[in-house]
Structures are given as C-alpha cells and as structure tokens.
Coordinates of C-alpha atoms in Angstrom, one line a residue:
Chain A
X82 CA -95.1 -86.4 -30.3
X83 CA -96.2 -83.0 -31.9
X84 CA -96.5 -79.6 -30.4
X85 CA -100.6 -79.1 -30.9
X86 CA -102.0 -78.4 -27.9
X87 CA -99.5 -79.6 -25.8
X88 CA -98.8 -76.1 -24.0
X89 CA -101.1 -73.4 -22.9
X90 CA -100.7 -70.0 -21.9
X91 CA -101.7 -70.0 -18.2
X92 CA -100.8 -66.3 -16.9
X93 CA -100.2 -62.9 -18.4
X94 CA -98.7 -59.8 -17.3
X95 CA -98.6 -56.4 -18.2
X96 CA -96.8 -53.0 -16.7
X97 CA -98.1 -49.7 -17.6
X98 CA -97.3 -48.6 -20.9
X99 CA -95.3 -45.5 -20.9
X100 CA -92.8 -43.0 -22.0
X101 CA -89.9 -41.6 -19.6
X102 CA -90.2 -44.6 -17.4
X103 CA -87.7 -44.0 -14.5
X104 CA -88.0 -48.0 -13.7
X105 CA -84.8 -50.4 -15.6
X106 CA -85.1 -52.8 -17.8
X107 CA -85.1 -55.0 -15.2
X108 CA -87.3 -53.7 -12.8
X109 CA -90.3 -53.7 -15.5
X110 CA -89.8 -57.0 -16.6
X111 CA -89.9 -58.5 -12.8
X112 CA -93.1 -56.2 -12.6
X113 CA -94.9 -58.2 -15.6
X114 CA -93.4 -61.0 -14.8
X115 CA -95.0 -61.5 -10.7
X116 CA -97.9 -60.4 -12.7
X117 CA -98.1 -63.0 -14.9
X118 CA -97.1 -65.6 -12.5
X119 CA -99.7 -64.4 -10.3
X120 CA -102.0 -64.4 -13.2
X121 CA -101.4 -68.4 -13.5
X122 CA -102.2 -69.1 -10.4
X123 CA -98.8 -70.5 -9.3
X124 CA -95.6 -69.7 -7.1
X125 CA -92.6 -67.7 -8.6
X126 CA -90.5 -70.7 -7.5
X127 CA -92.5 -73.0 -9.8
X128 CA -91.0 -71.6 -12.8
X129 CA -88.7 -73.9 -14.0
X130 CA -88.7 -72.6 -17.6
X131 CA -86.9 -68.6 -18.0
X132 CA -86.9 -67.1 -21.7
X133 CA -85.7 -63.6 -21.2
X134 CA -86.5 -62.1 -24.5
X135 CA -83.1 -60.1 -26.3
X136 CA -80.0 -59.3 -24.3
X137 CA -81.5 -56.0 -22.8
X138 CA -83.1 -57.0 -19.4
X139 CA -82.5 -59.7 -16.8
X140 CA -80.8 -63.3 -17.9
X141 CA -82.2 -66.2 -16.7
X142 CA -79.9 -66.3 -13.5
X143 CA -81.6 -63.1 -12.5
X144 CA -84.7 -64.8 -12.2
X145 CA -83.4 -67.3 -10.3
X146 CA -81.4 -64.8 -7.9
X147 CA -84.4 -63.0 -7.6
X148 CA -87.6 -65.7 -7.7
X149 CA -85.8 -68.3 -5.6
X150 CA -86.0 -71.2 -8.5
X151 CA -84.4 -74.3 -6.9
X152 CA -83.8 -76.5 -9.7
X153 CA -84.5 -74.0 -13.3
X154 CA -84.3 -77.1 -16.0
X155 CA -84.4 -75.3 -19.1
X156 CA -83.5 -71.7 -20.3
X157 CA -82.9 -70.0 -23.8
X158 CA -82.3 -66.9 -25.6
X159 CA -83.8 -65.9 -29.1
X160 CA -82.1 -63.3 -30.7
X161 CA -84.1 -62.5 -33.2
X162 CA -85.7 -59.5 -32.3
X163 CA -89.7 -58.8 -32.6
X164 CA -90.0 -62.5 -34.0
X165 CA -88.7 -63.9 -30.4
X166 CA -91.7 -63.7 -28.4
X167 CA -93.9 -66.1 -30.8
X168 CA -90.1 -68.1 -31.1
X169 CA -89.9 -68.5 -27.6
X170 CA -93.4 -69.9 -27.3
X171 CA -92.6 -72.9 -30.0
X172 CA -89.1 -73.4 -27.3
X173 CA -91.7 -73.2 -24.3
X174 CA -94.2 -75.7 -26.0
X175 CA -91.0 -78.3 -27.3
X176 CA -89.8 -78.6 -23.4
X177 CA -93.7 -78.8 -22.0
X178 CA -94.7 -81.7 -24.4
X179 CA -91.4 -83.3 -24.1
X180 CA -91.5 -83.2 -20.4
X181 CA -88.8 -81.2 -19.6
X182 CA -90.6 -78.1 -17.6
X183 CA -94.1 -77.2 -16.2
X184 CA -93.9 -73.5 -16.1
X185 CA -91.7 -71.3 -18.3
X186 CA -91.9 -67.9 -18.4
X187 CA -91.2 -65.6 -21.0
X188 CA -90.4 -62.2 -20.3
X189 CA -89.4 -58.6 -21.3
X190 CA -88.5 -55.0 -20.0
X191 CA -87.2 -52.2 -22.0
X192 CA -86.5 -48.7 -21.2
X193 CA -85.3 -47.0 -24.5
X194 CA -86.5 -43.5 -23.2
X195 CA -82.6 -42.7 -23.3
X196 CA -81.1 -40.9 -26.3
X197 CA -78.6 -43.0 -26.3
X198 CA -81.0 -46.2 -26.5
X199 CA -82.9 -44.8 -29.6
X200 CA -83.3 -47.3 -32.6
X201 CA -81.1 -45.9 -34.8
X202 CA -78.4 -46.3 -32.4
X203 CA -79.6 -49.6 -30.4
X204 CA -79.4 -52.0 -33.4
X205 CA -75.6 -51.7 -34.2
X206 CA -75.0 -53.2 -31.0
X207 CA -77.0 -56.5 -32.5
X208 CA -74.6 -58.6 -34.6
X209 CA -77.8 -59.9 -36.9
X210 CA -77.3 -56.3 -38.1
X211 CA -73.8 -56.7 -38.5
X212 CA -73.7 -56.0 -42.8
X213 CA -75.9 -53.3 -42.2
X214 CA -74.0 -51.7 -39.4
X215 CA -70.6 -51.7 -41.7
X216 CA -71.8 -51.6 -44.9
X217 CA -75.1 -49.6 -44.9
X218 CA -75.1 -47.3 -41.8
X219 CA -72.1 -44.7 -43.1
X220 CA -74.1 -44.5 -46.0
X221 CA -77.0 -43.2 -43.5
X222 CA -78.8 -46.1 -43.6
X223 CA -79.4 -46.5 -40.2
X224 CA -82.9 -47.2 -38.7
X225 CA -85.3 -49.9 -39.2
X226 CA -87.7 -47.4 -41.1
X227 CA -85.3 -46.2 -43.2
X228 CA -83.9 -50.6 -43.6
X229 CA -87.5 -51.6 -44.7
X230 CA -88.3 -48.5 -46.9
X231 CA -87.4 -50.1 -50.2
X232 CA -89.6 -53.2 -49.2
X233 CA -92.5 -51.2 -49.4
X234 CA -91.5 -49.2 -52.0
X235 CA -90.5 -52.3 -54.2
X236 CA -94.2 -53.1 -53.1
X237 CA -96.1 -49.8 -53.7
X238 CA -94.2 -50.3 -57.3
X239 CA -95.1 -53.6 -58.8
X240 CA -98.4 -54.2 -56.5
X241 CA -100.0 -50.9 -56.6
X242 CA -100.0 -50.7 -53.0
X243 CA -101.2 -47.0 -52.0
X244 CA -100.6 -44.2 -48.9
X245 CA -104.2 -45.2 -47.8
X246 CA -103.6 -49.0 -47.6
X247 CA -100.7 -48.6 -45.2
X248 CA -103.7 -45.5 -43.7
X249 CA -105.9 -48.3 -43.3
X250 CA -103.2 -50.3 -40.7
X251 CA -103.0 -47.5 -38.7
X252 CA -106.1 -45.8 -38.1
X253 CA -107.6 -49.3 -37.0
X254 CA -105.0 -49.6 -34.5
X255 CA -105.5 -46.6 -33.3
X256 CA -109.1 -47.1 -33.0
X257 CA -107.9 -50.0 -30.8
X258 CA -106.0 -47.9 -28.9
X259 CA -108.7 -45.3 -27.9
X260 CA -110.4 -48.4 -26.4
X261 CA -107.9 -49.1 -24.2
X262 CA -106.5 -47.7 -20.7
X263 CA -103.0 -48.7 -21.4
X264 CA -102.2 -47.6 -24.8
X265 CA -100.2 -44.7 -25.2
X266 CA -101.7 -43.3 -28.5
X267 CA -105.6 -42.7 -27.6
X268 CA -106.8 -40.0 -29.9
X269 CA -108.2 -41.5 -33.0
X270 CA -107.3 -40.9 -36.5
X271 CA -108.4 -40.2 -39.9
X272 CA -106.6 -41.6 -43.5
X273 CA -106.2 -38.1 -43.5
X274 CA -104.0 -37.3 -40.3
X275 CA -102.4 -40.4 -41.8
X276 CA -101.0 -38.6 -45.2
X277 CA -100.2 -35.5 -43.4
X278 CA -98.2 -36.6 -40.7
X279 CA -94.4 -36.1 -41.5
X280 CA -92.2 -38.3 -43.9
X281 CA -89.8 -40.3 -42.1
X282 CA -88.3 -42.3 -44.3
X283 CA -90.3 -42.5 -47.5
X284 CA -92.7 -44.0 -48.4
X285 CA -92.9 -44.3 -44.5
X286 CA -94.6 -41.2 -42.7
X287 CA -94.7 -40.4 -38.8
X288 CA -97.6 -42.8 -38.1
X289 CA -96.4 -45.7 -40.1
X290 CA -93.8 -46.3 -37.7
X291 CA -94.7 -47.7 -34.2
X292 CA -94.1 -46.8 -31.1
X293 CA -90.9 -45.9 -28.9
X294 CA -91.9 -47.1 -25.3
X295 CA -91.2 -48.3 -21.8
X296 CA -92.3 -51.1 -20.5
X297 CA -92.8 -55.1 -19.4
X298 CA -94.8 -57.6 -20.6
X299 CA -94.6 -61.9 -19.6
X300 CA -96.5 -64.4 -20.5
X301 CA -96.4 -68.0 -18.1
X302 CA -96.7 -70.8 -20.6
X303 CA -97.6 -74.7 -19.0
X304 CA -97.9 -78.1 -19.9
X305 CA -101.3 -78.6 -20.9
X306 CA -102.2 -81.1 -18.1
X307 CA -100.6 -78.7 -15.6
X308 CA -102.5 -76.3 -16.8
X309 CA -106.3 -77.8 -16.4
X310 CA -105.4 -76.8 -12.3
X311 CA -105.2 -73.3 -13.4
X312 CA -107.3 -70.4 -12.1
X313 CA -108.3 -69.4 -16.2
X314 CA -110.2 -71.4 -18.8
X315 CA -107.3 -72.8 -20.6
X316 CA -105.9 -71.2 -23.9
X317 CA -104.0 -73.7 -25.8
X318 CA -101.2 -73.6 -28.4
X319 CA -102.7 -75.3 -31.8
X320 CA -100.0 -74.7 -33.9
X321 CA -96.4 -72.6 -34.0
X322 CA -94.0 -72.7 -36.4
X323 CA -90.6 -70.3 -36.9
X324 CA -89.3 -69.0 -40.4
X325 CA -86.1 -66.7 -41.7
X326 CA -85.9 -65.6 -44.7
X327 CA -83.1 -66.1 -47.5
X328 CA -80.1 -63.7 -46.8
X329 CA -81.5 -62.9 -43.5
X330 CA -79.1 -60.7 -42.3
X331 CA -79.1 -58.5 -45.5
X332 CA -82.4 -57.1 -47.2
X333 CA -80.5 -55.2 -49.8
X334 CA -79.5 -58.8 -50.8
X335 CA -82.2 -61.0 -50.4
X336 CA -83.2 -62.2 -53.6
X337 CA -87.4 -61.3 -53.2
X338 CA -86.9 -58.0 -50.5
X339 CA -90.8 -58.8 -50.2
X340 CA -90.4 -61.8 -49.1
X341 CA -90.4 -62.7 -45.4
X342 CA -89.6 -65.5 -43.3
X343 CA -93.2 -65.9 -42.0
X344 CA -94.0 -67.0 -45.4
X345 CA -91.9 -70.5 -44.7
X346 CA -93.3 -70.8 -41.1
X347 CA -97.5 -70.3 -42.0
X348 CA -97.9 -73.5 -43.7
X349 CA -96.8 -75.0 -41.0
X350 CA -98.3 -73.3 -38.2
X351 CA -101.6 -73.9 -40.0
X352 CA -101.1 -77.6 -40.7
X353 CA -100.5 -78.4 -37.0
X354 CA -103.7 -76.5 -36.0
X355 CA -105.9 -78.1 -38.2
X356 CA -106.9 -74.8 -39.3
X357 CA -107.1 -72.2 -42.4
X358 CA -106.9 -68.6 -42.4
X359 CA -110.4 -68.1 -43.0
X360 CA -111.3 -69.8 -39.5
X361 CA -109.0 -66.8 -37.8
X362 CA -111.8 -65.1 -35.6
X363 CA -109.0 -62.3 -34.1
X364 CA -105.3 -61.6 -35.2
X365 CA -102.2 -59.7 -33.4
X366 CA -100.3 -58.8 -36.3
X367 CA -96.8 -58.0 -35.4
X368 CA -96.7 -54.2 -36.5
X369 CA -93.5 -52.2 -36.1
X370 CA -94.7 -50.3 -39.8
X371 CA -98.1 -50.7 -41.1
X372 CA -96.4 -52.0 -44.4
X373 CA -95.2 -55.3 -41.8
X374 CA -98.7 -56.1 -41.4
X375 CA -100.3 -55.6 -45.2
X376 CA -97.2 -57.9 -46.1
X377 CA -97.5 -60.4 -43.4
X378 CA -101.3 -61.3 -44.3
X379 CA -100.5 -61.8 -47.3
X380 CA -97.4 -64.5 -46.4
X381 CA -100.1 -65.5 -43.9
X382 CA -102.5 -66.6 -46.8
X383 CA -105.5 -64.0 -45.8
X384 CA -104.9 -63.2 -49.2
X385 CA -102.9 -63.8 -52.6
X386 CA -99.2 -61.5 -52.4
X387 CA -99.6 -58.1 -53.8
X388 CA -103.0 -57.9 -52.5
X389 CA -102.3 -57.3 -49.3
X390 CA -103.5 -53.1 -49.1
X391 CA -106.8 -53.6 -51.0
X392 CA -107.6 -56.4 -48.2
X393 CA -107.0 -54.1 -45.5
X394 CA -108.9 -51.4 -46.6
X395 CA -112.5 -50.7 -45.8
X396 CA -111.9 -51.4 -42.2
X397 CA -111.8 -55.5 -42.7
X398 CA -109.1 -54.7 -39.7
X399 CA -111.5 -53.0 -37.3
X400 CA -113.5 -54.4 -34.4
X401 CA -116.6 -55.5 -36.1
X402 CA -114.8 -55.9 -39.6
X403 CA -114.1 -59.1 -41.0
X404 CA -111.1 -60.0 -39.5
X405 CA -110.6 -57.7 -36.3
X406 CA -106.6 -57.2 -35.9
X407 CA -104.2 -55.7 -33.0
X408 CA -107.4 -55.2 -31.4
X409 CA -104.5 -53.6 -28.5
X410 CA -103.8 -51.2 -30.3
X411 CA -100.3 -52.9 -31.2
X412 CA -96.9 -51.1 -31.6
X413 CA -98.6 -48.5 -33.6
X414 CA -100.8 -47.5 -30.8
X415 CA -100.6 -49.0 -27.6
X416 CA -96.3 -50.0 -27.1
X417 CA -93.4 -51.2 -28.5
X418 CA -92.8 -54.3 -26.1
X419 CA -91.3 -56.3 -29.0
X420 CA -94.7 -57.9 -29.5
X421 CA -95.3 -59.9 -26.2
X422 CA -98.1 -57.9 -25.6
X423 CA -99.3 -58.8 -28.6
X424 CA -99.6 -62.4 -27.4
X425 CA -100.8 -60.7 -24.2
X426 CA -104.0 -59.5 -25.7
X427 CA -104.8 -62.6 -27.7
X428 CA -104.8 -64.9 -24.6
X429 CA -107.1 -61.9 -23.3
X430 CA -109.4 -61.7 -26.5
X431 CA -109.7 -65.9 -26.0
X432 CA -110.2 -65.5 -22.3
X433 CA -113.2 -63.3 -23.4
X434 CA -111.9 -60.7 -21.2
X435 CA -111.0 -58.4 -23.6
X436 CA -113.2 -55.3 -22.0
X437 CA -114.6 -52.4 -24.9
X438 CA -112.2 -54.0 -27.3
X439 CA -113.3 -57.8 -27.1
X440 CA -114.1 -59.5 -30.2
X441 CA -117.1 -61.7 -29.8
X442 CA -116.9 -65.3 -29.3
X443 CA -113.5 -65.3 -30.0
X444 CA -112.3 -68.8 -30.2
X445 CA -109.5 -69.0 -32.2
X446 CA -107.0 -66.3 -32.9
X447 CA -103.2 -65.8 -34.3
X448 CA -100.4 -63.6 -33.2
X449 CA -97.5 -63.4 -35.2
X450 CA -93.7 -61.9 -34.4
X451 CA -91.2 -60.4 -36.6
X452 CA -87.6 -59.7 -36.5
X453 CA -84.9 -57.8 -37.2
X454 CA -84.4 -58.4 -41.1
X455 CA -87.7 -60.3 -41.2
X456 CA -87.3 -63.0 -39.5
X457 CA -91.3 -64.4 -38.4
X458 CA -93.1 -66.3 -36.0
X459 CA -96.7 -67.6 -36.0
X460 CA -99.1 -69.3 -33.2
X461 CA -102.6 -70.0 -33.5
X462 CA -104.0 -70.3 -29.8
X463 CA -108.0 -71.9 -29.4
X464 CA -109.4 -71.4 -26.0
X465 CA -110.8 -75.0 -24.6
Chain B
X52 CA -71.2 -22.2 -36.7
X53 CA -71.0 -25.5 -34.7
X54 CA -68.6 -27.7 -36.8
X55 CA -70.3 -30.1 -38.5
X56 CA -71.2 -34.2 -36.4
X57 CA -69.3 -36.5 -37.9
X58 CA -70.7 -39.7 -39.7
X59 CA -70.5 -43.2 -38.1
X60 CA -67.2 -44.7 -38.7
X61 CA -66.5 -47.8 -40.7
X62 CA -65.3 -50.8 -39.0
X63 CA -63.4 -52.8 -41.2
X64 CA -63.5 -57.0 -41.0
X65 CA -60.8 -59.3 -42.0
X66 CA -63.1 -60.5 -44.4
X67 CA -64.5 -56.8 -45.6
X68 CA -60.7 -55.0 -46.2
X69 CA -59.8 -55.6 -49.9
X70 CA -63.4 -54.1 -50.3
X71 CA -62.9 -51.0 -48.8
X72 CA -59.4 -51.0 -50.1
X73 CA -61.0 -50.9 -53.6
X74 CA -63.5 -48.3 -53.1
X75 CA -60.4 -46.2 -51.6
X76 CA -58.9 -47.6 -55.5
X77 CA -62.5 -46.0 -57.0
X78 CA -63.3 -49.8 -57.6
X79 CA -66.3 -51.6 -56.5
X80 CA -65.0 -55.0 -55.6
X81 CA -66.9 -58.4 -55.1
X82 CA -65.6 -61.7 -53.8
X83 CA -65.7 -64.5 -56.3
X84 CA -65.4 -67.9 -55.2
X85 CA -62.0 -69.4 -55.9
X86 CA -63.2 -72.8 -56.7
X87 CA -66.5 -72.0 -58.7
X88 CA -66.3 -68.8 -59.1
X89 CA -69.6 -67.6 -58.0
X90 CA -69.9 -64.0 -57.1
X91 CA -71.4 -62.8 -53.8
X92 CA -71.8 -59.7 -51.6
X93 CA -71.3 -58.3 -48.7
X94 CA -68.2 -60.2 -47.9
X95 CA -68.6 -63.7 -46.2
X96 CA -66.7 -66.7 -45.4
X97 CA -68.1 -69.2 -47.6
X98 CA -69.0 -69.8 -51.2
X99 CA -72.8 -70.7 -50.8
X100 CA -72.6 -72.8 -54.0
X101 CA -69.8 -74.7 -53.3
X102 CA -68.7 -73.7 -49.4
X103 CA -65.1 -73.4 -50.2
X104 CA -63.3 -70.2 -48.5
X105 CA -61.1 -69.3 -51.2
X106 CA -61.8 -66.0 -52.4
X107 CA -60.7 -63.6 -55.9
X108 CA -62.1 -60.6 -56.1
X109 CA -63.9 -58.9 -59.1
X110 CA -64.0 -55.6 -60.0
X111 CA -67.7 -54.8 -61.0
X112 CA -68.8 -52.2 -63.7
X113 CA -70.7 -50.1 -61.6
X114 CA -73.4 -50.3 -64.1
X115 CA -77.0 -51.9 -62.9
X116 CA -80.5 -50.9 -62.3
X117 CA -82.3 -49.5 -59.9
X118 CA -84.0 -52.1 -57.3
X119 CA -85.7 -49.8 -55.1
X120 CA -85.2 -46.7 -53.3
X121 CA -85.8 -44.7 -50.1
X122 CA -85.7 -40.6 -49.2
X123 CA -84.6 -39.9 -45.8
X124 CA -86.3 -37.1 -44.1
X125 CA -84.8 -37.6 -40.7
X126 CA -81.2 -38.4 -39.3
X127 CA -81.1 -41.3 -37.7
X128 CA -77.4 -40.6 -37.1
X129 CA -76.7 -37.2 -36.2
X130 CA -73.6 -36.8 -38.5
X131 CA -76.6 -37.3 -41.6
X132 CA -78.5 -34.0 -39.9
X133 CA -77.1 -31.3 -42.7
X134 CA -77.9 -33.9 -45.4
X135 CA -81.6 -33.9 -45.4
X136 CA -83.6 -35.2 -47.4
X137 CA -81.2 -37.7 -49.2
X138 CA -82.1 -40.9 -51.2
X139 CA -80.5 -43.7 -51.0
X140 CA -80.7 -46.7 -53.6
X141 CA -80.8 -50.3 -53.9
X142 CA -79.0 -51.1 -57.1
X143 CA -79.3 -54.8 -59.4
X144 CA -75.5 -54.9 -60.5
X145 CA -75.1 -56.7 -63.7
X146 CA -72.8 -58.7 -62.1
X147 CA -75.6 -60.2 -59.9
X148 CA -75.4 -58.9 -56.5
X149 CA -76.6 -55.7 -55.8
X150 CA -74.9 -52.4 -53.7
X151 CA -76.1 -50.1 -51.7
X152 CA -75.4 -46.5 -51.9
X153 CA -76.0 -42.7 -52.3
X154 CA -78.3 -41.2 -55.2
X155 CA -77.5 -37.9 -56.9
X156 CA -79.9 -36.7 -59.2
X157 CA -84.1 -36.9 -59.8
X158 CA -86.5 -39.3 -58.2
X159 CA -85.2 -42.2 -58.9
X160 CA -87.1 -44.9 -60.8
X161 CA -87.2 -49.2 -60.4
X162 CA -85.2 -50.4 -63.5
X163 CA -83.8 -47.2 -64.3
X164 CA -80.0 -47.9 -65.5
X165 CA -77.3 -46.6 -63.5
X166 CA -73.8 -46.5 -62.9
X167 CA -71.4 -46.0 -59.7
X168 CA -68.9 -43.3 -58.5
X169 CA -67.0 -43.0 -55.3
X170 CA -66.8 -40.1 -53.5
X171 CA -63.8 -39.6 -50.5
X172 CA -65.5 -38.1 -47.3
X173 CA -64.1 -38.0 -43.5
X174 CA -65.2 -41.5 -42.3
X175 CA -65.0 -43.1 -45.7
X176 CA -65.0 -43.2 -49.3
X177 CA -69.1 -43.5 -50.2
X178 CA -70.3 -45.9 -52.6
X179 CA -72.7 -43.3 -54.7
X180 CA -75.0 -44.0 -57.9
X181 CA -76.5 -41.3 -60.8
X182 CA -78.3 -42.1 -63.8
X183 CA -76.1 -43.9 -66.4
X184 CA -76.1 -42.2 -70.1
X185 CA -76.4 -38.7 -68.9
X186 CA -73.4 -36.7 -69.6
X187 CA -71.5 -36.2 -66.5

C-alpha cells in the first residue's frame, strides 16, 4: 500500500491575516479550523484525525474539549517548525490509506505581535535550537536571519548568486500579494526598493526576510474515497515525502551548509507522483528568506545547485512566467503562518478558485515546508 | 546613561562544562571519542563513528579558515544593541570541526586563515577570531 493518492485535501481555512491581532493563539486557530471543516463539507465531530502544528496553540485535547470528538483515533505533533505543515500531511495521508481516520485536521494559530514572542526570543524555547541557544546565541547569534546568513553567503561566494537574484524572490511575491485581499504587504516593489531596503543581517536586507504576523490557517485532509462525497472537486495527494539534513540541529556544523533536507525528500516525492519538475504547473515555495526559495528549487531539481538565482530571475516566478510561485504572496508578502497557508492556496490554485491571482489550468502543483535548521517537506497535489 | 542590557546568559550542560571550563582556561576544547578517537563538536553524547560515550578532550589550535560569515545590523538580543554592526564567523578548524565566534578586523573573506582568542565579558568568556599572520 503506498501513499499516492490515497488522501485528498477536502477543506481549507483561512483567518484574516494581520498584525496586533487581539485574538490567542487559540482562538485563531479554532477560527480556521470551523472554516475549514466547514469548507469540507463535514461536521466538527467527524474529525477523528487533530495535528496541531508546533507547541504554540491548542493540543489535540483542545479540539476535542471544544469540537465534541467522541472517539479522536489518531493525533501527532511535528516539531519541526515551517517543515511541519507539508510533514503533517504525509502523517495525515499514512493513517487515511491505512484506515485508521477519515478526517484529520491540521491546524495553526499564532499571535507573535508580543515583544516578548519576537523570533529572536521565541526560538530558544525550541530544544531543536538547543546548540544554537548555548553555543551561538551569547555570541549574538540569535535569529533565524542572522542563523541562515552564512548559507547564502557561502552561496553568493562559490555560485555567484547576486542581490538581484534574491530581488527577484521578492518582488514576485509581492506582486502576488497586491493581488490579494488578505496579504498584509500590497504595495508592489521594484529590484530597486529591494537593494535599498535596510541590511538585517547581511547579505539579508529588510525584504528578504518574511513576515511577522497573526493569524490561523487549517487544512481538513480525507481518505480519498471519503472524499468523492465532498462538496469540492477533489484535490489529491500524488506524492509527499520528508527530509533533514546531516547535523540538523547545527548549520555551523553541517558538512554542505547549502545543503537542505528537502534535497533527500524530492526524489521521493516525485517518484510517488509519477511526475518531474518540469510538469509543475504552480509552486508554494516555503519562503521565510528569499535565499530559502532560490535554494530549495534547486534541491527541488528545477534546476542544477548553484543555479538557483539565474533561474529565478526574469520573472520565471511571476504569474504568467514559466513557473508561477507563492502565487499568495507567501511569507514574504501575505503571512507568516508557518506555511499552511501555503498549502492553503495551492488546494485553491487546483480548485481553480484562485480569483486575480489564479494560474490557468492549474492541474498539478507543489508546496514545500521548511524547518528550523532546514529541515523540508514536499507534496505534489493533482486535482481529479 | 542607562547602564548597558546585559547579553543572554550561558546555560551550561553536563555534557558542555569542560568546554566552557576551557574557554575560561583560553583553550578551545573538543571532545574526542575515547575509543576511536574521532573529534566532534558541539558536545554530544555519542561518538557518531563508533557510538561509544567515552569522551577526552582536545585542545584545538585555534587556527582554521574562514567558512563563511555574516554582519549584524540589528540586535536580535537587546544586550547586542551597543554592538552594531558586528560580524560574526563560521570558522573550518584544522582539526575538522568548525567554531563559531566573533570577528575583529576587515571584511572577512571564505578561506582566509585565522586564528582564535578569548575574550572575558559579563555573561561569558567569547570565543573570538582575527586574521592569522598579522602582528597582534
């Protein structure tokens, strides 16, 4: 028994993307999550299936408590970061094709809007950041940007990867974004406002980085015979596959710091859909810096490593480019929701209800997560 | 004059003390298995060659190159605030594992040689490198 198609994604749910929500955790992800079962057509008592994704919202009892689950057969947590929504739907598809659930639902709140919440304080809580926490954080290295800075340096260095290429990523997200009524970032902008905007954490500038937002996002995912009752043409999961990379708790000692775990997980993902990279109609890249996502194509197989910026530039990433890409707006642009609105928008692109921003004829897309240290996730979804 | 925030302290592991011990010594200290004597860093449990737990430590030259690099312009951590910009460094040790640490000097460059010192502040002592073969 394999995971292709066994599992679709029947419902999806979004709250308002925002800043200075004055809704918990917990409150947005039950808002996304009624949404999404709501979305599927079903009952909040039919879940029998809870992911919460990370530690920093409801627990799968919550759901329970609050959704009135009489008999909840299966529940997990992934702590792996941005790669846990795509990780959590390879757990979802395992216990659909092997009987064990109908519905699980996979879901996510965050309010990070308080100082104390920020990123370069959050992550020393997580013990997958445990070496950096003692080892590298009173030496000031403290924040994801600042974490995958060499990466892209290291990359810039022996690749000739340029300010532009990582341009590129975000000024087509933000073209996204303009195209959509719940992104947070809407105003376009040029390669130029890209350079100028204020160094971070070198080579990383202000709009490299993506976003810090509130918000909830679920996604219902159901057996794939369950699912032909549903109220939504039927978008099935073709292939998913997980990957970590080697010393995956430490970048500063992982043997190739470009190297990322996707890179382990693609083959595989791409085997089990019958599929290449060059039959990708729409991707959600997971893009917490623009670097993430030049890197990621490449480990992806869109193209050879090291040419990764060249690919991206002359808008290949744009609606109407070759391959159209966080066509959301992603983290840059529209949230940081740890990428489940990523898989959000491609069940929308393959629903073909993806509004201004819809890619046409979209019939077979990819999202991808990534975590922590680099940790990755891939699924290729096909719409029946 | 507010005083100034203090940097994050470091929590010390049973595994991680004779390594901060050394850097309090001025000596940059690795584990070495103590069946096979592989080298390895940050401090862990097991050999990942052979999986025993024994450990030795080895005192390593502070000499290496430069692996990559980052400038911070903005503090993460408020106690970094008065620093800004700083660089930090990813250094190859010719040992084999490589350190993080502090950079004092000009842009740094990949495969430019280098060689640590330790410098005692408030929280810690800071594992800092500078470009080897320059007078100090």
């Amino acid at each position: 028994m394999g995971l292709k198609d066994a599992a679709c994604v029947t419902g999806i749910g979004e709250t308002a993307y925002v800043r200075g929500s004055r809704k918990s955790a917990f409150e947005l992800q039950v808002e996304a999550s009624l949404k999404a079962i709501n979305d599927a057509g079903i009952h909040p008592s039919d879940i029998d299936g809870v992911i919460p994704i990370g530690i920093v919202s409801g627990i799968a009892e919550d759901f329970v408590d609050n959704f009135g689950i009489r008999d909840l057969r299966y529940s997990a947590l992934i702590p792996h970061g941005g790669a846990s929504p795509v990780m959590a739907l390879q757990a979802a598809a395992t216990v659909l094709a092997t009987g064990v659930c109908r519905h699980v639902l996979i879901t996510f709140g965050r309010n990070v809007s308080a100082g104390s919440n920020k990123a370069g304080a959050r992550i020393h809580n997580m013990p997958q950041f445990h070496y950096v926490t003692e080892f590298e954080h009173p030496l000031g290295n403290s924040a994801p940007a600042q974490i995958y800075a060499p990466m892209a340096r290291r990359h810039m260095e022996l690749y000739g990867t340029t300010v532009e290429h990582f341009g590129a990523v975000a000024v087509a997200c933000r073209a996204h974004a303009a195209l959509n009524d719940n992104a947070i970032m809407r105003t376009p902008i040029t390669l130029e406002d890209h350079r100028n905007s204020r160094m971070i954490a070198d080579p990383f500038r202000l709009l490299d980085c993506s976003l810090e937002s509130d918000g909830g996002a679920a996604v219902v995912v159901s057996a794939a015979d369950v699912a032909a009752d549903g109220r939504h043409r039927r978008v099935f999961i073709a292939g998913v596959a997980v990957g970590h990379p080697d010393s995956p708790v430490s970048i500063t000692q992982r043997p190739d710091m470009t190297s990322l775990g996707i890179a382990k997980a693609a083959p595989r993902a791409f085997a089990m859909a019958g599929v290449t990279p060059a039959d990708i109609q729409v991707a959600e890249i997971y893009d917490c810096f623009t670097y993430a996502v030049i890197r990621q194509l490449e480990d992806l197989g869109f193209c050879k490593k090291g040419e990764g910026g060249p690919f991206v530039a002359d808008g290949r990433l744009r609606l109407g480019g070759a391959l159209p890409t966080n066509t959301h707006g992603g983290l840059l642009s529209q949230a940081h929701v740890w990428g489940l609105n990523h898989i959000v928008e491609l069940v929308r692109q393959l629903r073909g209800d993806g509004g201004r921003a819809q890619v046409a004829g979209a019939e077979l897309g990819l999202v991808t997560g990534y975590g922590d240290l680099g940790d990755g996730a891939l699924a290729i979804m096909r719409r029946a | 004059m507010s005083e100034r925030a203090a940097k994050p302290e470091v929590v010390e592991s049973a595994l991680s003390a004779t390594y901060w011990q050394g850097l309090r010594e001025g000596r940059l200290l690795l584990q070495a298995c103590g069946v096979c004597g592989a080298l390895r860093h940050y401090p862990r449990l097991l050999c990942t060659a052979c999986f025993s737990d024994v450990v030795t430590w080895r005192a390593a030259s502070g000499r290496g190159h430069i692996h990559s690099w980052t400038v911070a312009h903005h503090a993460f951590h408020v106690g970094f605030r008065d620093e800004l910009p700083y660089t930090l460094v990813t250094v190859d040790l010719e040992e084999g594992p490589r350190a993080l640490g502090r950079w004092q000097g000009e842009t740094p460059r990949i495969g430019m040689a280098v060689r640590a010192r330790f410098e005692t502040a408030p929280a810690a002592v800071e594992l800092w490198f500078e470009q080897d073969g320059l007078a100090r």
